[in-house]
PDB file of C-alpha atoms in Angstrom:
ATOM      1  CA  MET F  12      68.754  12.586 -52.515  1.00 51.00           C
ATOM      2  CA  ALA F  13      68.199  11.814 -48.799  1.00 53.00           C
ATOM      3  CA  ASP F  14      67.034  15.395 -48.347  1.00 59.00           C
ATOM      4  CA  GLN F  15      64.231  14.856 -50.910  1.00 63.00           C
ATOM      5  CA  ILE F  16      62.593  11.845 -49.007  1.00 62.00           C
ATOM      6  CA  PRO F  17      59.349  13.205 -47.323  1.00 61.00           C
ATOM      7  CA  THR F  18      59.102  12.905 -43.556  1.00 61.00           C
ATOM      8  CA  ALA F  19      56.266  10.717 -42.193  1.00 55.00           C
ATOM      9  CA  GLN F  20      53.598  12.564 -40.290  1.00 56.00           C
ATOM     10  CA  VAL F  21      52.114  10.890 -37.126  1.00 53.00           C
ATOM     11  CA  GLY F  22      48.544  11.771 -36.270  1.00 52.00           C
ATOM     12  CA  THR F  23      45.121  10.388 -35.193  1.00 51.00           C
ATOM     13  CA  THR F  24      42.376   9.392 -37.498  1.00 50.00           C
ATOM     14  CA  GLY F  25      39.659  11.006 -35.289  1.00 51.00           C
ATOM     15  CA  ARG F  26      37.672   7.759 -35.176  1.00 54.00           C
ATOM     16  CA  GLY F  27      38.368   6.880 -31.451  1.00 55.00           C
ATOM     17  CA  LEU F  28      38.323   3.218 -30.460  1.00 55.00           C
ATOM     18  CA  PRO F  29      38.069   0.696 -33.331  1.00 64.00           C
ATOM     19  CA  LEU F  30      34.699  -1.028 -33.605  1.00 62.00           C
ATOM     20  CA  VAL F  31      36.143  -4.330 -32.537  1.00 64.00           C
ATOM     21  CA  TRP F  32      36.795  -3.036 -29.064  1.00 67.00           C
ATOM     22  CA  LEU F  33      33.167  -1.790 -28.575  1.00 69.00           C
ATOM     23  CA  ILE F  34      31.819  -5.433 -28.342  1.00 72.00           C
ATOM     24  CA  PRO F  35      33.894  -6.611 -25.346  1.00 74.00           C
ATOM     25  CA  LEU F  36      33.461  -3.168 -23.692  1.00 73.00           C
ATOM     26  CA  ALA F  37      29.650  -3.510 -23.987  1.00 70.00           C
ATOM     27  CA  ALA F  38      29.850  -7.072 -22.677  1.00 72.00           C
ATOM     28  CA  LEU F  39      31.917  -5.905 -19.669  1.00 77.00           C
ATOM     29  CA  LEU F  40      29.385  -3.216 -18.830  1.00 75.00           C
ATOM     30  CA  VAL F  41      26.416  -5.579 -19.173  1.00 73.00           C
ATOM     31  CA  GLY F  42      28.216  -8.146 -16.936  1.00 70.00           C
ATOM     32  CA  ALA F  43      28.916  -5.516 -14.313  1.00 66.00           C
ATOM     33  CA  TRP F  44      25.286  -4.440 -14.282  1.00 64.00           C
ATOM     34  CA  LEU F  45      24.073  -8.067 -13.955  1.00 66.00           C
ATOM     35  CA  VAL F  46      26.413  -8.614 -11.011  1.00 61.00           C
ATOM     36  CA  TYR F  47      25.201  -5.403  -9.333  1.00 58.00           C
ATOM     37  CA  LYS F  48      21.542  -6.293 -10.017  1.00 57.00           C
ATOM     38  CA  THR F  49      22.056  -9.790  -8.497  1.00 56.00           C
ATOM     39  CA  LEU F  50      23.777  -8.436  -5.360  1.00 55.00           C
ATOM     40  CA  THR F  51      21.142  -5.821  -4.742  1.00 58.00           C
ATOM     41  CA  ASP F  52      18.239  -8.158  -5.342  1.00 64.00           C
ATOM     42  CA  GLU F  53      19.563 -10.746  -2.922  1.00 81.00           C
ATOM     43  CA  GLY F  54      18.479 -10.661   0.727  1.00 90.00           C
ATOM     44  CA  PRO F  55      20.459 -11.732   3.747  1.00 94.00           C
ATOM     45  CA  ALA F  56      21.429 -15.366   4.297  1.00 96.00           C
ATOM     46  CA  ILE F  57      21.195 -16.734   7.814  1.00 97.00           C
ATOM     47  CA  THR F  58      21.770 -20.072   9.626  1.00 97.00           C
ATOM     48  CA  VAL F  59      19.165 -21.500  12.057  1.00 97.00           C
ATOM     49  CA  TYR F  60      19.746 -24.542  14.166  1.00 98.00           C
ATOM     50  CA  PHE F  61      16.864 -26.930  14.891  1.00 97.00           C
ATOM     51  CA  SER F  62      16.645 -29.931  17.202  1.00 95.00           C
ATOM     52  CA  GLN F  63      15.182 -31.928  14.372  1.00 92.00           C
ATOM     53  CA  ALA F  64      14.292 -31.480  10.699  1.00 91.00           C
ATOM     54  CA  GLU F  65      10.611 -32.543  10.784  1.00 89.00           C
ATOM     55  CA  GLY F  66       8.737 -30.576   8.219  1.00 89.00           C
ATOM     56  CA  ILE F  67      11.775 -28.792   6.852  1.00 94.00           C
ATOM     57  CA  GLU F  68      12.685 -29.441   3.234  1.00 94.00           C
ATOM     58  CA  PRO F  69      15.348 -27.573   1.104  1.00 95.00           C
ATOM     59  CA  GLN F  70      13.991 -25.333  -1.694  1.00 94.00           C
ATOM     60  CA  LYS F  71      10.495 -26.035  -0.464  1.00 94.00           C
ATOM     61  CA  THR F  72       9.961 -24.899   3.129  1.00 95.00           C
ATOM     62  CA  ARG F  73       9.040 -21.285   3.314  1.00 96.00           C
ATOM     63  CA  VAL F  74       9.761 -18.669   6.039  1.00 97.00           C
ATOM     64  CA  LYS F  75       6.788 -16.438   7.001  1.00 95.00           C
ATOM     65  CA  TYR F  76       6.248 -13.388   9.141  1.00 94.00           C
ATOM     66  CA  ARG F  77       2.598 -12.575   9.866  1.00 90.00           C
ATOM     67  CA  ASN F  78       1.741 -15.198   7.271  1.00 89.00           C
ATOM     68  CA  VAL F  79       3.624 -13.406   4.477  1.00 93.00           C
ATOM     69  CA  ASP F  80       6.523 -15.170   2.652  1.00 94.00           C
ATOM     70  CA  VAL F  81       9.819 -13.575   3.534  1.00 96.00           C
ATOM     71  CA  GLY F  82      12.262 -16.312   2.587  1.00 96.00           C
ATOM     72  CA  PHE F  83      12.936 -20.005   2.079  1.00 97.00           C
ATOM     73  CA  VAL F  84      15.192 -22.832   3.213  1.00 97.00           C
ATOM     74  CA  SER F  85      18.062 -23.376   0.748  1.00 96.00           C
ATOM     75  CA  GLU F  86      19.964 -26.107   2.489  1.00 96.00           C
ATOM     76  CA  VAL F  87      19.592 -28.611   5.386  1.00 96.00           C
ATOM     77  CA  ARG F  88      22.349 -30.604   6.928  1.00 96.00           C
ATOM     78  CA  PHE F  89      23.650 -32.021  10.261  1.00 96.00           C
ATOM     79  CA  THR F  90      26.073 -30.147  12.440  1.00 95.00           C
ATOM     80  CA  ASP F  91      29.494 -31.709  12.747  1.00 93.00           C
ATOM     81  CA  ASP F  92      28.603 -33.424  16.031  1.00 94.00           C
ATOM     82  CA  ARG F  93      25.199 -34.525  14.680  1.00 92.00           C
ATOM     83  CA  THR F  94      23.349 -33.163  17.651  1.00 95.00           C
ATOM     84  CA  GLN F  95      21.392 -30.486  15.674  1.00 96.00           C
ATOM     85  CA  VAL F  96      20.109 -29.731  12.234  1.00 96.00           C
ATOM     86  CA  GLU F  97      21.545 -26.719  10.456  1.00 97.00           C
ATOM     87  CA  ALA F  98      19.273 -24.921   8.002  1.00 97.00           C
ATOM     88  CA  ARG F  99      20.558 -22.345   5.607  1.00 97.00           C
ATOM     89  CA  ILE F 100      17.853 -19.690   4.959  1.00 97.00           C
ATOM     90  CA  GLU F 101      17.670 -17.026   2.256  1.00 97.00           C
ATOM     91  CA  LEU F 102      15.563 -14.084   3.240  1.00 96.00           C
ATOM     92  CA  SER F 103      13.971 -11.414   1.036  1.00 95.00           C
ATOM     93  CA  PRO F 104      15.681  -8.056   0.385  1.00 93.00           C
ATOM     94  CA  GLY F 105      14.869  -5.458   2.953  1.00 90.00           C
ATOM     95  CA  THR F 106      14.726  -7.839   5.969  1.00 93.00           C
ATOM     96  CA  GLU F 107      18.250  -7.114   7.122  1.00 93.00           C
ATOM     97  CA  ALA F 108      17.012  -4.766   9.881  1.00 91.00           C
ATOM     98  CA  TRP F 109      14.858  -7.554  11.287  1.00 92.00           C
ATOM     99  CA  LEU F 110      17.838  -9.779  12.154  1.00 95.00           C
ATOM    100  CA  THR F 111      18.905  -9.101  15.695  1.00 94.00           C
ATOM    101  CA  GLU F 112      20.020 -11.201  18.650  1.00 94.00           C
ATOM    102  CA  ASN F 113      16.365 -11.232  19.739  1.00 93.00           C
ATOM    103  CA  SER F 114      14.898 -12.584  16.503  1.00 96.00           C
ATOM    104  CA  ARG F 115      13.153 -15.956  16.895  1.00 96.00           C
ATOM    105  CA  PHE F 116      12.304 -18.820  14.581  1.00 97.00           C
ATOM    106  CA  TRP F 117      10.215 -21.962  14.980  1.00 96.00           C
ATOM    107  CA  VAL F 118       8.494 -24.659  12.825  1.00 94.00           C
ATOM    108  CA  VAL F 119       4.723 -24.144  12.288  1.00 92.00           C
ATOM    109  CA  ARG F 120       2.896 -27.450  12.106  1.00 85.00           C
ATOM    110  CA  PRO F 121      -0.427 -28.780  13.418  1.00 75.00           C
ATOM    111  CA  ARG F 122      -0.351 -28.779  17.226  1.00 67.00           C
ATOM    112  CA  LEU F 123      -2.912 -29.707  19.888  1.00 63.00           C
ATOM    113  CA  GLU F 124      -2.950 -26.976  22.563  1.00 60.00           C
ATOM    114  CA  VAL F 125      -5.114 -25.888  25.452  1.00 56.00           C
ATOM    115  CA  THR F 126      -6.852 -23.340  23.346  1.00 55.00           C
ATOM    116  CA  GLY F 127      -7.491 -25.739  20.480  1.00 57.00           C
ATOM    117  CA  ILE F 128      -5.680 -27.087  17.409  1.00 62.00           C
ATOM    118  CA  THR F 129      -3.288 -24.639  15.757  1.00 60.00           C
ATOM    119  CA  GLY F 130      -1.523 -24.866  12.462  1.00 57.00           C
ATOM    120  CA  LEU F 131      -4.299 -26.643  10.623  1.00 58.00           C
ATOM    121  CA  GLY F 132      -3.549 -24.707   7.434  1.00 62.00           C
ATOM    122  CA  THR F 133      -0.272 -26.430   7.161  1.00 62.00           C
ATOM    123  CA  LEU F 134      -2.103 -29.750   6.435  1.00 59.00           C
ATOM    124  CA  LEU F 135      -2.597 -28.416   2.892  1.00 65.00           C
ATOM    125  CA  THR F 136       0.415 -26.163   2.418  1.00 70.00           C
ATOM    126  CA  GLY F 137       2.968 -28.044   4.406  1.00 80.00           C
ATOM    127  CA  SER F 138       4.940 -26.928   7.465  1.00 91.00           C
ATOM    128  CA  TYR F 139       6.738 -23.582   7.349  1.00 94.00           C
ATOM    129  CA  ILE F 140       9.093 -21.621   9.548  1.00 96.00           C
ATOM    130  CA  GLY F 141       7.649 -18.828  11.631  1.00 95.00           C
ATOM    131  CA  MET F 142       9.662 -15.674  12.321  1.00 96.00           C
ATOM    132  CA  ASP F 143       9.428 -13.019  14.942  1.00 95.00           C
ATOM    133  CA  PRO F 144      11.861 -10.079  14.333  1.00 92.00           C
ATOM    134  CA  GLY F 145      11.968  -9.406  18.030  1.00 81.00           C
ATOM    135  CA  GLU F 146      13.003  -6.252  19.788  1.00 78.00           C
ATOM    136  CA  GLU F 147      16.016  -4.094  18.814  1.00 82.00           C
ATOM    137  CA  GLY F 148      19.409  -5.570  19.484  1.00 88.00           C
ATOM    138  CA  LYS F 149      22.749  -6.381  17.992  1.00 92.00           C
ATOM    139  CA  SER F 150      22.788  -7.621  14.403  1.00 93.00           C
ATOM    140  CA  ALA F 151      22.992 -11.404  14.061  1.00 95.00           C
ATOM    141  CA  ASP F 152      22.898 -14.047  11.322  1.00 95.00           C
ATOM    142  CA  THR F 153      22.987 -17.273  13.438  1.00 96.00           C
ATOM    143  CA  PHE F 154      19.997 -18.471  15.550  1.00 97.00           C
ATOM    144  CA  THR F 155      18.726 -21.404  17.509  1.00 97.00           C
ATOM    145  CA  ALA F 156      15.072 -22.157  16.804  1.00 96.00           C
ATOM    146  CA  LEU F 157      12.471 -22.580  19.447  1.00 95.00           C
ATOM    147  CA  ASP F 158      11.073 -26.104  19.951  1.00 92.00           C
ATOM    148  CA  GLU F 159       7.596 -24.612  20.480  1.00 88.00           C
ATOM    149  CA  PRO F 160       5.943 -21.496  19.035  1.00 88.00           C
ATOM    150  CA  PRO F 161       6.402 -18.465  21.359  1.00 88.00           C
ATOM    151  CA  ALA F 162       3.418 -17.596  23.517  1.00 84.00           C
ATOM    152  CA  LEU F 163       3.678 -13.996  22.491  1.00 87.00           C
ATOM    153  CA  LEU F 164       5.127 -12.171  19.453  1.00 86.00           C
ATOM    154  CA  SER F 165       7.328  -9.126  20.157  1.00 86.00           C
ATOM    155  CA  ASN F 166       4.783  -6.698  18.785  1.00 84.00           C
ATOM    156  CA  ALA F 167       1.981  -7.798  21.133  1.00 90.00           C
ATOM    157  CA  LYS F 168       0.466  -4.868  23.039  1.00 93.00           C
ATOM    158  CA  GLY F 169      -0.116  -5.365  26.726  1.00 95.00           C
ATOM    159  CA  LYS F 170       1.796  -6.176  29.968  1.00 95.00           C
ATOM    160  CA  LEU F 171       3.309  -9.172  31.606  1.00 95.00           C
ATOM    161  CA  TYR F 172       2.542 -10.033  35.246  1.00 96.00           C
ATOM    162  CA  THR F 173       3.875 -12.687  37.562  1.00 96.00           C
ATOM    163  CA  LEU F 174       1.442 -14.585  39.889  1.00 96.00           C
ATOM    164  CA  ARG F 175       2.407 -16.720  42.789  1.00 95.00           C
ATOM    165  CA  ALA F 176       0.529 -19.950  43.560  1.00 95.00           C
ATOM    166  CA  SER F 177       0.964 -22.905  45.848  1.00 94.00           C
ATOM    167  CA  SER F 178       0.647 -25.292  42.859  1.00 94.00           C
ATOM    168  CA  LEU F 179       0.213 -25.034  39.016  1.00 94.00           C
ATOM    169  CA  GLY F 180      -3.036 -27.044  38.979  1.00 91.00           C
ATOM    170  CA  ASN F 181      -4.215 -27.736  35.406  1.00 90.00           C
ATOM    171  CA  LEU F 182      -2.745 -24.525  33.945  1.00 91.00           C
ATOM    172  CA  SER F 183      -0.332 -24.676  31.053  1.00 89.00           C
ATOM    173  CA  VAL F 184       1.155 -22.256  28.521  1.00 87.00           C
ATOM    174  CA  GLY F 185      -1.720 -20.799  26.512  1.00 87.00           C
ATOM    175  CA  SER F 186      -4.307 -21.156  29.229  1.00 90.00           C
ATOM    176  CA  PRO F 187      -6.588 -18.100  28.884  1.00 92.00           C
ATOM    177  CA  VAL F 188      -6.958 -15.330  31.417  1.00 95.00           C
ATOM    178  CA  TYR F 189     -10.650 -14.217  31.820  1.00 95.00           C
ATOM    179  CA  PHE F 190     -12.252 -11.100  33.089  1.00 95.00           C
ATOM    180  CA  ARG F 191     -16.097 -11.254  33.267  1.00 93.00           C
ATOM    181  CA  GLN F 192     -15.886 -14.517  31.201  1.00 92.00           C
ATOM    182  CA  ILE F 193     -14.050 -12.614  28.321  1.00 94.00           C
ATOM    183  CA  ALA F 194     -10.541 -13.774  27.415  1.00 94.00           C
ATOM    184  CA  VAL F 195      -8.170 -10.811  28.000  1.00 96.00           C
ATOM    185  CA  GLY F 196      -4.852 -12.638  28.083  1.00 95.00           C
ATOM    186  CA  GLU F 197      -3.089 -15.954  28.530  1.00 93.00           C
ATOM    187  CA  VAL F 198      -0.445 -17.839  30.506  1.00 94.00           C
ATOM    188  CA  THR F 199       2.963 -17.402  28.798  1.00 92.00           C
ATOM    189  CA  GLN F 200       5.176 -19.524  31.113  1.00 92.00           C
ATOM    190  CA  TYR F 201       5.546 -20.990  34.554  1.00 94.00           C
ATOM    191  CA  ARG F 202       8.372 -22.149  36.825  1.00 95.00           C
ATOM    192  CA  LEU F 203       9.159 -23.261  40.397  1.00 95.00           C
ATOM    193  CA  ALA F 204      10.471 -20.499  42.602  1.00 94.00           C
ATOM    194  CA  GLU F 205      14.159 -20.689  43.422  1.00 93.00           C
ATOM    195  CA  ASN F 206      13.446 -22.001  46.896  1.00 94.00           C
ATOM    196  CA  HIS F 207      10.729 -24.335  45.587  1.00 93.00           C
ATOM    197  CA  SER F 208       8.164 -22.854  48.052  1.00 95.00           C
ATOM    198  CA  HIS F 209       5.706 -21.858  45.352  1.00 96.00           C
ATOM    199  CA  VAL F 210       5.040 -21.682  41.601  1.00 96.00           C
ATOM    200  CA  GLU F 211       5.486 -18.504  39.580  1.00 97.00           C
ATOM    201  CA  ILE F 212       3.041 -18.151  36.712  1.00 96.00           C
ATOM    202  CA  GLU F 213       3.681 -15.467  34.128  1.00 96.00           C
ATOM    203  CA  ILE F 214       0.592 -14.106  32.405  1.00 95.00           C
ATOM    204  CA  PHE F 215       0.128 -11.544  29.641  1.00 96.00           C
ATOM    205  CA  VAL F 216      -2.899  -9.211  29.750  1.00 97.00           C
ATOM    206  CA  ARG F 217      -3.629  -7.650  26.374  1.00 95.00           C
ATOM    207  CA  ALA F 218      -4.117  -3.955  25.868  1.00 95.00           C
ATOM    208  CA  PRO F 219      -6.346  -1.985  26.673  1.00 96.00           C
ATOM    209  CA  HIS F 220      -7.371  -4.502  29.439  1.00 96.00           C
ATOM    210  CA  ASP F 221      -3.938  -4.257  31.172  1.00 95.00           C
ATOM    211  CA  GLN F 222      -4.783  -0.660  32.351  1.00 94.00           C
ATOM    212  CA  PHE F 223      -7.367  -2.218  34.766  1.00 94.00           C
ATOM    213  CA  VAL F 224      -4.781  -4.475  36.549  1.00 95.00           C
ATOM    214  CA  ARG F 225      -3.965  -2.878  39.883  1.00 92.00           C
ATOM    215  CA  ARG F 226      -2.131  -3.883  43.031  1.00 90.00           C
ATOM    216  CA  SER F 227      -5.470  -4.938  44.557  1.00 92.00           C
ATOM    217  CA  SER F 228      -6.409  -7.099  41.586  1.00 94.00           C
ATOM    218  CA  ARG F 229      -7.003 -10.848  42.388  1.00 94.00           C
ATOM    219  CA  PHE F 230      -6.477 -13.961  40.268  1.00 95.00           C
ATOM    220  CA  TRP F 231      -7.536 -17.532  40.835  1.00 93.00           C
ATOM    221  CA  ASN F 232      -7.759 -20.844  38.932  1.00 91.00           C
ATOM    222  CA  ALA F 233     -11.357 -20.955  37.613  1.00 86.00           C
ATOM    223  CA  SER F 234     -11.009 -24.141  35.553  1.00 74.00           C
TER     224      SER F 234
END
């Protein structure tokens, strides 16, 4: 009788995965795509240290380059020793190449300067953080902000010159340099010489006027 019992045949139905497995598989694929999309849409996150937080508000203060939004401040807090303010900044995708050891940041707010009042637009829009990508250098994600806006941006065309004078007079950073009563540059910084015998005044002459500065050129305080 045992010889008459049919043997079971093992085979496949040809249907592949049961329908119940397609739902979690689809959910997994969608989740993976969302994670990839989130990561690729996010820009770099950096930390910038400020001497104070005046005009800086989390989720509100923007970061701008050439007056174009390129990021925002996501978090503000004190450093552990409470000597500085640490701002966490989220930048737009594609700005990774801008972040080098030479990049500069500062707060743009209304300021009274030699050449006039700057930053008046922030009276309506609020202060923002200015950014200058700077020249090429090593990649960086931590920076110390400038207390004052830079006299020159890294993409300015022209040349720097150093003048020697017995005293500074009434010159200051931003004082214009004139040629035939036309502004062709400005004072970018000044300092005492190492031996304190004179003052060194650094000026920037914008292109194309810089090509007319020669060894015989003369400068004087015309204020």
